[in-house]
Each structure stands twice: as C-alpha cells, then as structure tokens.
Coordinates of C-alpha atoms in Angstrom, one line a residue:
Chain A
X98 CA 2.6 6.6 -14.7
X99 CA 4.3 4.9 -11.8
X100 CA 4.8 0.5 -13.3
X101 CA 5.9 -2.4 -11.5
X102 CA 6.5 -5.4 -13.3
X103 CA 8.1 -9.0 -11.8
X104 CA 10.2 -11.3 -13.6
X105 CA 12.2 -14.8 -13.4
X106 CA 12.1 -17.7 -13.5
X107 CA 8.1 -19.3 -12.9
X108 CA 9.9 -22.7 -11.7
X109 CA 12.5 -24.0 -8.8
X110 CA 13.0 -27.2 -7.7
X111 CA 13.0 -27.6 -4.0
X112 CA 16.5 -26.5 -1.9
X113 CA 17.2 -24.6 -4.4
X114 CA 17.2 -20.5 -4.6
X115 CA 14.3 -18.4 -6.2
X116 CA 15.2 -15.6 -7.0
X117 CA 12.9 -12.2 -8.8
X118 CA 13.7 -8.7 -10.2
X119 CA 10.7 -6.2 -9.9
X120 CA 11.8 -3.2 -12.8
X121 CA 10.4 -0.1 -11.7
X122 CA 9.2 2.6 -14.8
X123 CA 8.1 5.6 -14.5
X124 CA 10.0 6.6 -11.5
X125 CA 12.9 6.3 -9.1
X126 CA 13.5 3.4 -6.0
X127 CA 16.0 6.1 -5.0
X128 CA 12.8 8.5 -3.7
X129 CA 13.0 9.1 0.1
X130 CA 9.3 8.1 1.6
X131 CA 8.6 5.0 0.3
X132 CA 9.5 1.3 1.2
X133 CA 9.4 -0.9 -2.3
X134 CA 8.7 -4.4 -1.0
X135 CA 7.5 -8.0 -1.8
X136 CA 4.5 -9.9 -1.3
X137 CA 2.7 -13.8 -2.2
X138 CA -0.2 -15.4 -2.7
X139 CA 0.1 -19.2 -2.7
X140 CA -3.5 -20.4 -5.2
X141 CA -6.5 -19.9 -3.8
X142 CA -4.9 -18.4 -0.5
X143 CA -4.5 -15.3 1.1
X144 CA -1.5 -12.9 0.9
X145 CA 1.9 -13.1 2.7
X146 CA 3.8 -9.8 3.4
X147 CA 7.7 -11.2 2.8
X148 CA 9.3 -8.3 3.1
X149 CA 11.3 -4.6 1.9
X150 CA 13.8 -1.9 1.7
X151 CA 14.4 1.7 1.8
X152 CA 15.9 3.8 -0.5
X153 CA 18.8 4.0 2.3
X154 CA 19.6 -0.4 1.5
X155 CA 17.5 -0.7 4.7
X156 CA 15.9 -3.8 4.1
X157 CA 13.2 -5.4 6.9
X158 CA 11.3 -8.7 6.5
X159 CA 8.9 -10.6 8.0
X160 CA 10.0 -12.5 11.1
X161 CA 9.1 -16.0 9.6
X162 CA 10.9 -16.0 6.6
X163 CA 13.8 -13.5 8.0
X164 CA 16.0 -16.8 7.7
X165 CA 15.7 -17.4 4.6
X166 CA 15.3 -14.1 3.0
X167 CA 17.2 -11.4 1.5
X168 CA 15.0 -8.3 -0.2
X169 CA 18.8 -5.5 -2.8
X170 CA 17.8 -3.2 -5.1
X171 CA 20.5 -1.6 -7.6
X172 CA 19.5 2.0 -8.6
X173 CA 21.4 2.1 -11.5
X174 CA 18.7 -0.5 -13.2
X175 CA 16.4 1.0 -11.4
X176 CA 15.0 -2.4 -10.1
X177 CA 14.3 -4.3 -6.5
X178 CA 15.1 -8.5 -6.4
X179 CA 14.0 -11.0 -4.0
X180 CA 15.5 -14.4 -2.8
X181 CA 14.4 -16.7 -0.9
X182 CA 16.3 -19.7 -0.4
X183 CA 15.9 -23.9 0.3
X184 CA 12.5 -23.5 -1.0
X185 CA 9.6 -26.0 -0.3
X186 CA 6.2 -26.5 -1.6
X187 CA 5.0 -24.2 0.6
X188 CA 7.1 -20.9 -1.5
X189 CA 4.4 -21.6 -4.4
X190 CA 3.3 -18.9 -5.5
X191 CA 2.1 -15.1 -6.8
X192 CA 4.7 -13.1 -6.1
X193 CA 3.7 -9.2 -6.3
X194 CA 6.5 -6.3 -6.2
X195 CA 5.6 -2.9 -4.4
X196 CA 5.6 0.6 -3.9
X197 CA 4.5 1.6 0.2
X198 CA 4.8 5.7 0.7
X199 CA 5.3 5.2 4.7
X200 CA 2.8 5.6 7.3
X201 CA 0.0 4.8 4.4
X202 CA -0.7 0.4 2.7
X203 CA 1.3 -0.5 -0.9
X204 CA 0.1 1.7 -3.5
X205 CA 1.1 1.0 -6.3
X206 CA 1.4 -3.6 -6.7
X207 CA 3.2 -5.0 -10.2
X208 CA 1.1 -7.8 -11.8
X209 CA 3.1 -10.4 -10.0
X210 CA 4.8 -13.0 -11.8
X211 CA 3.9 -17.4 -10.8
X212 CA 6.5 -19.3 -8.9
X213 CA 6.2 -23.0 -8.8
X214 CA 8.0 -25.6 -7.0
Chain B
X139 CA 4.5 -11.5 13.6
X140 CA 1.9 -9.4 15.2
X141 CA -1.9 -12.2 14.6
X142 CA -4.7 -10.4 12.7
X143 CA -8.1 -11.8 12.4
X144 CA -11.0 -11.4 10.2
X145 CA -14.6 -11.6 10.6
X146 CA -16.5 -12.9 8.7
X147 CA -14.5 -14.9 6.7
X148 CA -17.3 -15.0 3.3
X149 CA -20.7 -12.7 3.8
X150 CA -23.1 -13.0 1.1
X151 CA -25.1 -9.5 0.5
X152 CA -27.2 -7.4 -2.3
X153 CA -26.7 -4.7 -3.8
X154 CA -27.9 -1.9 -1.9
X155 CA -27.0 -3.5 0.9
X156 CA -24.7 -2.1 3.8
X157 CA -21.4 -4.2 4.9
X158 CA -19.0 -3.8 7.4
X159 CA -15.7 -6.4 8.3
X160 CA -14.5 -6.8 11.4
X161 CA -10.2 -6.7 11.1
X162 CA -9.0 -7.1 14.8
X163 CA -5.2 -7.4 15.4
X164 CA -3.5 -9.0 18.0
X165 CA -1.7 -6.7 20.1
X166 CA -2.3 -2.5 19.2
X167 CA -1.3 -1.2 16.3
X168 CA -2.7 2.3 17.0
X169 CA -4.1 3.2 13.4
X170 CA -1.7 1.7 11.4
X171 CA -4.5 -0.3 9.1
X172 CA -4.9 -0.6 5.3
X173 CA -8.1 -2.0 3.3
X174 CA -7.4 -3.3 0.5
X175 CA -9.2 -5.2 -2.2
X176 CA -8.5 -8.0 -4.9
X177 CA -10.8 -9.1 -7.5
X178 CA -9.7 -13.0 -9.0
X179 CA -6.7 -13.0 -11.2
X180 CA -5.7 -9.2 -10.3
X181 CA -4.3 -7.4 -8.2
X182 CA -5.3 -6.0 -4.8
X183 CA -6.0 -2.1 -4.4
X184 CA -5.8 -0.3 -2.1
X185 CA -9.0 2.2 -0.5
X186 CA -8.5 2.8 2.8
X187 CA -5.1 3.5 4.9
X188 CA -4.6 4.5 8.3
X189 CA -7.5 2.8 9.5
X190 CA -10.1 5.7 7.7
X191 CA -8.2 7.9 5.2
X192 CA -9.6 7.4 1.9
X193 CA -7.2 6.4 -1.1
X194 CA -7.1 8.7 -3.7
X195 CA -10.0 7.7 -6.6
X196 CA -11.5 5.6 -4.6
X197 CA -15.6 5.3 -4.0
X198 CA -17.1 7.9 -0.9
X199 CA -18.7 5.0 -0.2
X200 CA -15.9 2.7 1.5
X201 CA -14.8 4.1 4.6
X202 CA -13.0 2.4 7.2
X203 CA -13.1 2.9 11.2
X204 CA -11.2 2.2 14.1
X205 CA -8.1 2.3 16.3
X206 CA -5.3 0.0 18.9
X207 CA -7.1 -3.4 18.3
X208 CA -10.4 -3.6 16.3
X209 CA -11.5 -1.4 12.6
X210 CA -14.1 -2.3 10.4
X211 CA -14.3 -1.5 6.6
X212 CA -18.1 -0.5 5.3
X213 CA -19.0 -0.2 2.2
X214 CA -22.8 1.9 2.7
X215 CA -24.9 0.5 -0.7
X216 CA -23.1 -2.4 -2.0
X217 CA -22.6 -1.3 -5.8
X218 CA -21.9 -4.7 -8.4
X219 CA -18.3 -3.9 -8.9
X220 CA -18.3 -4.2 -5.3
X221 CA -18.1 -8.3 -5.2
X222 CA -14.7 -9.5 -4.1
X223 CA -12.4 -10.4 -1.1
X224 CA -11.3 -8.0 1.4
X225 CA -7.9 -8.2 3.4
X226 CA -6.9 -5.7 6.1
X227 CA -2.9 -5.3 6.6
X228 CA -1.6 -4.0 9.9
X229 CA 1.7 -1.9 9.6
X230 CA 2.7 -0.8 12.9
X231 CA 6.2 -2.1 13.3
X232 CA 8.6 -3.0 10.4
X233 CA 10.5 -5.7 13.0
X234 CA 7.5 -7.0 13.8
X235 CA 6.2 -7.6 9.5
X236 CA 3.7 -5.5 7.9
X237 CA 0.8 -9.2 8.5
X238 CA -2.2 -9.7 6.3
X239 CA -5.7 -11.2 7.7
X240 CA -6.8 -14.0 6.2
X241 CA -9.6 -11.9 4.0
X242 CA -13.6 -11.9 3.4
X243 CA -15.1 -12.6 0.5
X244 CA -18.2 -10.8 -0.7
X245 CA -20.2 -12.6 -2.5
X246 CA -24.0 -12.0 -4.0
X247 CA -27.0 -13.9 -2.3

C-alpha cells in the first residue's frame, strides 16, 4: 500500500528557507502516469496547491508561489522535496505531500507536517 | 490563478437530508474538477474526480455533476460520518495551477 511521509524542521525563522522531505513507500515516484505534489493548509484555513513534479523531472508551481518555491525528486531515495525561500508568517501551515494520477484528483495523501514561522 | 468559489460556506443539515454544495470556477475548466472531504485533524480524502466520477470505495450517496464553470456535489442522504468540510479543486491547467475552493463546512442542524 502506497504511503507518503512528510518530514522536516517544525520551526523556521522569518526570511529563511523552509525545507521538507516526503518519503514514498509501497510505490515508486519514477512511475509514469502520476504527478507528486505539495499542498498546504494554514491553521484553521483552506487548502492551497503549491506545485508538483513528474517522473521526468518537469515541475509546475502555483503562480502566486512560483518565485519562492522549488520541488525536486530523488529517485534513488524515492523522495520528493520542497523548498520555500524567504518565508514569512503567511507560510506557517500544515504541509501535505500527495500523489495524483494524471487526470484525476490527489488520491494518496501523507499525514502532513506542521511548519511554524 | 483560476479563482474558485463555493457556496454555501457553512451548511447545517440533519441525518437523512439531501445536501448540495456548489462550486464555481472563474473560467471554463471543462470537467477537470475534484471534490474532497476533510475531517478535523485528518488529511483530505478524494471523493469525486473529473467532475462526476466516483473514487473507488466512496459511498454511492455522493455524486458530482457539472462542466465548464459550475459544479455541484450532492449527498443524497446525509449520514453521521458525512459531517465534515468539503473542498473542490480544479486541475484544468498546470501553468495556471490547481486551485481549491474555500471549503464548505457541513455541520449538524
């Protein structure tokens, strides 16, 4: 069964870089037909799509975050990573790693990891 | 970004009620729309994709419809397990991002 597990520092200082890792088990991020992405949820608020990466390495980002975000994948470790530069209080959120079959919704979610700024 | 709206923002209903939530997109997204259910402290769960396709394992009381800019999620007979927040998400264009609606909270009347 596919499982996603987010990890990373729970506390980041303003203006610094937020770095998170998502470890995938029970499946390969190299599989075609899926994108692997990040979604966040500020405390008490709604969901925000951050971006995604394909097995080819092609990435797509939210236009509102594009200038500060990088998503990458390490196929040897079966991990994705997320970096958000120049964080502010507005970046404090629960960050989810997700799998999305192309043409579908996100069908597998990690449990999420909380980041405080 | 494609702007997504949902109505109502909160809905009070009773077990057995038929419930309808509306999601509107700022531009046409064909049928590239998903619906999710989220309960407190839990990750969202995919219910519907491609506007009207039921995700495997999701009860048949959930249904979705719509195309273009207007979509609905219907729960035919609300069950105690259905009290939650529901989000729509468009996935029409990678370059414009896959934005979410603000959510609709379904609570007990």
